[in-house]
PDB file of C-alpha atoms in Angstrom:
ATOM      1  CA  UNK E   1      18.227  37.810 -38.644  1.00 59.00           C
ATOM      2  CA  UNK E   2      17.412  35.581 -35.677  1.00 69.00           C
ATOM      3  CA  UNK E   3      18.572  36.476 -32.215  1.00 78.00           C
ATOM      4  CA  UNK E   4      20.767  34.112 -30.198  1.00 82.00           C
ATOM      5  CA  UNK E   5      17.837  33.293 -27.943  1.00 83.00           C
ATOM      6  CA  UNK E   6      15.656  32.270 -30.878  1.00 84.00           C
ATOM      7  CA  UNK E   7      18.458  30.066 -32.244  1.00 83.00           C
ATOM      8  CA  UNK E   8      18.790  28.296 -28.883  1.00 84.00           C
ATOM      9  CA  UNK E   9      15.049  27.722 -28.674  1.00 82.00           C
ATOM     10  CA  UNK E  10      14.983  26.315 -32.219  1.00 80.00           C
ATOM     11  CA  UNK E  11      17.872  23.960 -31.380  1.00 79.00           C
ATOM     12  CA  UNK E  12      16.127  22.810 -28.184  1.00 77.00           C
ATOM     13  CA  UNK E  13      12.879  22.173 -30.077  1.00 75.00           C
ATOM     14  CA  UNK E  14      14.684  20.038 -32.635  1.00 74.00           C
ATOM     15  CA  UNK E  15      16.122  17.908 -29.811  1.00 71.00           C
ATOM     16  CA  UNK E  16      12.658  17.504 -28.285  1.00 68.00           C
ATOM     17  CA  UNK E  17      11.151  16.271 -31.536  1.00 69.00           C
ATOM     18  CA  UNK E  18      12.549  12.758 -31.117  1.00 70.00           C
ATOM     19  CA  UNK E  19      11.167  10.463 -28.405  1.00 68.00           C
ATOM     20  CA  UNK E  20      13.417   8.072 -26.537  1.00 67.00           C
ATOM     21  CA  UNK E  21      12.768   5.272 -24.031  1.00 67.00           C
ATOM     22  CA  UNK E  22      13.795   7.380 -21.071  1.00 68.00           C
ATOM     23  CA  UNK E  23      11.588  10.357 -22.015  1.00 69.00           C
ATOM     24  CA  UNK E  24       9.028  10.284 -19.242  1.00 69.00           C
ATOM     25  CA  UNK E  25       8.385  12.284 -16.126  1.00 68.00           C
ATOM     26  CA  UNK E  26      10.561  11.369 -13.145  1.00 65.00           C
ATOM     27  CA  UNK E  27       9.067   8.852 -10.710  1.00 65.00           C
ATOM     28  CA  UNK E  28       7.361  10.523  -7.805  1.00 64.00           C
ATOM     29  CA  UNK E  29       6.566   9.305  -4.374  1.00 60.00           C
ATOM     30  CA  UNK E  30       3.296   9.981  -2.684  1.00 59.00           C
ATOM     31  CA  UNK E  31       3.303  11.837   0.604  1.00 56.00           C
ATOM     32  CA  UNK E  32       2.475   8.812   2.741  1.00 57.00           C
ATOM     33  CA  UNK E  33       4.656   6.344   0.855  1.00 57.00           C
ATOM     34  CA  UNK E  34       7.633   5.007   2.782  1.00 55.00           C
ATOM     35  CA  UNK E  35      10.881   3.773   1.386  1.00 53.00           C
ATOM     36  CA  UNK E  36      11.553   0.028   1.292  1.00 56.00           C
ATOM     37  CA  UNK E  37      14.063   0.129   4.157  1.00 55.00           C
ATOM     38  CA  UNK E  38      11.606   2.032   6.331  1.00 54.00           C
ATOM     39  CA  UNK E  39       8.942  -0.607   5.643  1.00 62.00           C
ATOM     40  CA  UNK E  40      11.352  -3.347   6.641  1.00 85.00           C
ATOM     41  CA  UNK E  41      12.235  -1.556   9.859  1.00 87.00           C
ATOM     42  CA  UNK E  42       8.589  -0.985  10.738  1.00 88.00           C
ATOM     43  CA  UNK E  43       7.684  -4.572   9.907  1.00 90.00           C
ATOM     44  CA  UNK E  44      10.485  -5.892  12.098  1.00 91.00           C
ATOM     45  CA  UNK E  45       9.390  -3.592  14.938  1.00 91.00           C
ATOM     46  CA  UNK E  46       5.877  -4.964  14.536  1.00 91.00           C
ATOM     47  CA  UNK E  47       7.182  -8.549  14.624  1.00 93.00           C
ATOM     48  CA  UNK E  48       9.114  -7.808  17.821  1.00 93.00           C
ATOM     49  CA  UNK E  49       5.980  -6.346  19.388  1.00 93.00           C
ATOM     50  CA  UNK E  50       3.954  -9.436  18.465  1.00 93.00           C
ATOM     51  CA  UNK E  51       6.754 -11.658  19.818  1.00 94.00           C
ATOM     52  CA  UNK E  52       6.600  -9.899  23.192  1.00 93.00           C
ATOM     53  CA  UNK E  53       2.830 -10.416  23.362  1.00 92.00           C
ATOM     54  CA  UNK E  54       3.090 -14.078  22.410  1.00 91.00           C
ATOM     55  CA  UNK E  55       5.970 -14.696  24.816  1.00 89.00           C
ATOM     56  CA  UNK E  56       3.848 -13.412  27.668  1.00 87.00           C
ATOM     57  CA  UNK E  57       0.796 -15.538  26.736  1.00 84.00           C
ATOM     58  CA  UNK E  58       2.018 -18.820  25.249  1.00 82.00           C
ATOM     59  CA  UNK E  59       3.972 -20.253  28.216  1.00 76.00           C
ATOM     60  CA  UNK E  60       0.878 -20.098  30.387  1.00 70.00           C
ATOM     61  CA  UNK E  61      -0.254 -22.152  33.339  1.00 55.00           C
ATOM     62  CA  UNK E  62      -3.516 -23.034  31.539  1.00 70.00           C
ATOM     63  CA  UNK E  63      -1.864 -25.483  29.159  1.00 73.00           C
ATOM     64  CA  UNK E  64       0.845 -27.771  30.511  1.00 71.00           C
ATOM     65  CA  UNK E  65       2.115 -28.303  26.936  1.00 72.00           C
ATOM     66  CA  UNK E  66       3.201 -24.668  26.756  1.00 78.00           C
ATOM     67  CA  UNK E  67       5.180 -24.346  29.992  1.00 78.00           C
ATOM     68  CA  UNK E  68       8.642 -24.846  28.468  1.00 81.00           C
ATOM     69  CA  UNK E  69       8.029 -23.451  24.986  1.00 85.00           C
ATOM     70  CA  UNK E  70      10.205 -20.582  23.803  1.00 87.00           C
ATOM     71  CA  UNK E  71       9.389 -18.255  20.915  1.00 90.00           C
ATOM     72  CA  UNK E  72      12.538 -17.952  18.833  1.00 92.00           C
ATOM     73  CA  UNK E  73      11.379 -15.599  16.078  1.00 92.00           C
ATOM     74  CA  UNK E  74       8.347 -13.920  14.607  1.00 93.00           C
ATOM     75  CA  UNK E  75       8.816 -13.012  10.966  1.00 93.00           C
ATOM     76  CA  UNK E  76       6.610 -11.811   8.111  1.00 92.00           C
ATOM     77  CA  UNK E  77       5.474 -14.549   5.753  1.00 86.00           C
ATOM     78  CA  UNK E  78       5.301 -12.987   3.096  1.00 83.00           C
ATOM     79  CA  UNK E  79       4.287  -9.662   4.662  1.00 86.00           C
ATOM     80  CA  UNK E  80       3.017  -8.281   7.962  1.00 86.00           C
ATOM     81  CA  UNK E  81      -0.533  -9.502   7.321  1.00 91.00           C
ATOM     82  CA  UNK E  82       0.648 -13.069   7.995  1.00 94.00           C
ATOM     83  CA  UNK E  83       3.301 -13.858  10.578  1.00 94.00           C
ATOM     84  CA  UNK E  84       5.365 -17.020  10.968  1.00 95.00           C
ATOM     85  CA  UNK E  85       6.046 -17.848  14.606  1.00 94.00           C
ATOM     86  CA  UNK E  86       8.992 -20.192  15.203  1.00 94.00           C
ATOM     87  CA  UNK E  87       8.715 -21.953  18.560  1.00 92.00           C
ATOM     88  CA  UNK E  88      11.351 -24.223  20.060  1.00 91.00           C
ATOM     89  CA  UNK E  89      10.258 -27.310  21.960  1.00 88.00           C
ATOM     90  CA  UNK E  90      12.597 -28.544  24.681  1.00 85.00           C
ATOM     91  CA  UNK E  91      14.084 -31.987  24.154  1.00 82.00           C
ATOM     92  CA  UNK E  92      12.710 -33.163  27.490  1.00 82.00           C
ATOM     93  CA  UNK E  93       9.115 -32.251  26.580  1.00 79.00           C
ATOM     94  CA  UNK E  94       6.544 -34.900  27.414  1.00 80.00           C
ATOM     95  CA  UNK E  95       4.191 -33.765  24.656  1.00 82.00           C
ATOM     96  CA  UNK E  96       4.504 -34.518  20.966  1.00 85.00           C
ATOM     97  CA  UNK E  97       4.908 -31.694  18.450  1.00 87.00           C
ATOM     98  CA  UNK E  98       1.578 -32.703  16.886  1.00 89.00           C
ATOM     99  CA  UNK E  99      -0.231 -32.278  20.217  1.00 88.00           C
ATOM    100  CA  UNK E 100       1.434 -28.916  20.791  1.00 87.00           C
ATOM    101  CA  UNK E 101       0.535 -27.809  17.281  1.00 90.00           C
ATOM    102  CA  UNK E 102      -3.123 -28.767  17.844  1.00 90.00           C
ATOM    103  CA  UNK E 103      -3.196 -26.792  21.104  1.00 89.00           C
ATOM    104  CA  UNK E 104      -1.649 -23.769  19.358  1.00 89.00           C
ATOM    105  CA  UNK E 105      -4.225 -24.001  16.567  1.00 91.00           C
ATOM    106  CA  UNK E 106      -7.026 -24.101  19.141  1.00 90.00           C
ATOM    107  CA  UNK E 107      -5.542 -21.126  20.957  1.00 89.00           C
ATOM    108  CA  UNK E 108      -4.955 -18.978  17.842  1.00 91.00           C
ATOM    109  CA  UNK E 109      -8.148 -16.934  18.284  1.00 92.00           C
ATOM    110  CA  UNK E 110      -7.229 -16.044  21.855  1.00 91.00           C
ATOM    111  CA  UNK E 111      -3.672 -15.133  20.821  1.00 91.00           C
ATOM    112  CA  UNK E 112      -4.909 -12.927  17.981  1.00 92.00           C
ATOM    113  CA  UNK E 113      -7.260 -11.100  20.357  1.00 92.00           C
ATOM    114  CA  UNK E 114      -4.365 -10.484  22.755  1.00 91.00           C
ATOM    115  CA  UNK E 115      -2.244  -9.189  19.870  1.00 93.00           C
ATOM    116  CA  UNK E 116      -5.124  -6.924  18.783  1.00 93.00           C
ATOM    117  CA  UNK E 117      -5.311  -5.369  22.232  1.00 92.00           C
ATOM    118  CA  UNK E 118      -1.553  -4.719  22.268  1.00 91.00           C
ATOM    119  CA  UNK E 119      -1.014  -3.314  18.768  1.00 88.00           C
ATOM    120  CA  UNK E 120      -2.454  -0.304  17.010  1.00 84.00           C
ATOM    121  CA  UNK E 121      -3.234  -1.620  13.550  1.00 84.00           C
ATOM    122  CA  UNK E 122      -6.433  -1.900  11.594  1.00 87.00           C
ATOM    123  CA  UNK E 123      -6.111  -5.657  11.035  1.00 90.00           C
ATOM    124  CA  UNK E 124      -4.588  -8.345  13.194  1.00 92.00           C
ATOM    125  CA  UNK E 125      -2.189 -10.642  11.339  1.00 93.00           C
ATOM    126  CA  UNK E 126      -2.887 -14.317  10.886  1.00 94.00           C
ATOM    127  CA  UNK E 127      -0.446 -16.605  12.640  1.00 94.00           C
ATOM    128  CA  UNK E 128       1.299 -19.723  11.397  1.00 94.00           C
ATOM    129  CA  UNK E 129       3.350 -21.801  13.813  1.00 94.00           C
ATOM    130  CA  UNK E 130       6.532 -23.734  13.083  1.00 94.00           C
ATOM    131  CA  UNK E 131       7.846 -26.001  15.806  1.00 92.00           C
ATOM    132  CA  UNK E 132      11.565 -26.738  16.051  1.00 91.00           C
ATOM    133  CA  UNK E 133      13.456 -28.927  18.511  1.00 87.00           C
ATOM    134  CA  UNK E 134      15.126 -26.897  21.210  1.00 77.00           C
ATOM    135  CA  UNK E 135      18.815 -26.890  21.980  1.00 71.00           C
ATOM    136  CA  UNK E 136      19.867 -29.153  24.804  1.00 59.00           C
ATOM    137  CA  UNK E 137      21.292 -27.167  27.702  1.00 47.00           C
ATOM    138  CA  UNK E 138      24.289 -28.532  29.553  1.00 41.00           C
TER     139      UNK E 138
END
């Protein structure tokens, strides 16, 4: 006669004989892996840090086109390796958006080197600039 323990083991083995779609080990996270919300928070902190660096270097006295420019946002596009910088141009600006965009493109290397000195990451993100008309102040 089988003991109760042997009967339970036999019943459990019969249940394990069939394979189902959800029969796999549970998903595991690696030690260094962050959750999605943590990545978003860190990416947004990084964007804010880059924005501070750019805000201190773009409206410089070296280029008269940049005096009145204001950096509205810096956002990942599509991730933190490439950043989209949205810059507002005042309505009273004497320079065309095309001229400002050319100056920004020429200055990208300098801006990336300034970002590299301010951040602690292995790679400096590439920058893409979008120019928007600024809001008229009353």
